[in-house]
């Protein structure tokens, strides 16, 4: 028997191996070096595509369970196990991608013991964890039967209805809460997507598109493993169904599962129709529809999302020839899945570009990890389909047939298939090529300064000609007005400089902070070894060719390795010319300068805390004491397109008139 999934598995393994390399880099170098996220656009591919869109595409699990166990539509029972498998893989891969998106992944357990009942994210986290547990319980009987543990499998079968109902409740809760997350950004999210009905839009679109994903997965499975279930009994021989039926609206080669798939697709289209009507009514009531008539890229994205998610599948399902055709049914199922992903990307990423004033494009590492997680889920899906009774009970026959030897060496692909027949050999050979190439393509230091992207520091600017008052603007977002002369007088004149300028460059008594703390967040290596070789040679008046090469013994003891640990303390030479305010705690503490933000906060806050205690003024330690911009109750509104403001104003006026 020919394995038609082998090439698909090879491609999935390539993406999965590249994703494993990306995961290693993300854990070692952190988010800053491996992603293109920023403070303006903090949510990217992993959180929105893999997590928010991923769990939405997995909604078919609880929807099919609702149709079978609650509404008692027995015809759909064969789709229960596949839907549960889709939900298990969707939630599992989404949770793993979200784990990679957390700044400190090893603290993923904090929401379990550290509760914040006021947070939507807290509720979403618990619902996702609990529903993923529910999918494990629902999928366990299938795996246990494969392992011949029938007693526990029968018990789980008996409690399945109750578990399914609990899963339905959890899934409904967290899907609506995912929409509620974005309600906290009314001044940032574009008017086309921001609405108070966003939680309702999220759950309705997920319900309809999730059912279509189940249809699409069933069609893909039938194409690969069981063509006669969709294309008719002769499909196993033909492999490809005829392009056109003999007569109008006739389906002579229709398989046994086509009526079931048509029924569930029609139910999904009914839900999508309700979602479309809700969307249109919401646009009219809020007045946001006016933004659709302006030639902006937001209006283009919104129109494409509506067409793919609602209009195209509804039209395709109303045409008899299309809904009776496996390819037509597949197209009708594909477009809602695509539209659902587009909607989540629009709401979670693209809708914030205009207010943020910055765009976001995922890095190569983000793409590799995102696609790698999806590919790994695909490999698990194929493995369970081939080794467990998920779609049917004939997996044992296929497994036995696939082990029969077939010595076909007629072409290069035949040599590849026969010589590398076992999966371990193929994966090992793929890893030999994929891992080094991925390592070279994704290695973070190749794409930035050092291991972390540098965030440059803006030097202080004077507000007067005598530089008595300075503006410390850092990265340009929260400036501080610093009255330098007043502070100097209050602390004791020029002799007090060392209290803030704790360490200066050689022969300089008041070096500016940014000269050493050159990055906003990351530590900076300020020790220049090459410059020290020349400086020592000049100071010791060494002669001859290349005198710098003979200067090592003045810092490193002879007969020992010339490393940083064997070097003598910096202060032995620089105690007078660098004006240290205090002795460094370590011999080599001067080699590295911490980030600019940490340096200023530590220097200023230590003094502020002492003065706040002495003067009994606790407000001196608050952020707004130095950062006046934080006194505003609401953040400064970013400039937006005139048509968006006009649409919101007209919508508010219309609601006010309706209320009157």
Coordinates of N, CA, C and O in Angstrom, one line a residue, residues 198 384 534:
X198 N -18.2 43.0 20.8 CA -17.1 42.2 20.3 C -17.1 40.8 21.0 O -16.8 39.8 20.3
X384 N -2.2 9.9 15.4 CA -3.4 9.4 16.1 C -4.4 8.8 15.1 O -5.0 7.8 15.4
X534 N 46.9 49.8 24.0 CA 47.7 50.9 23.5 C 47.9 51.9 24.7 O 49.0 52.5 24.7

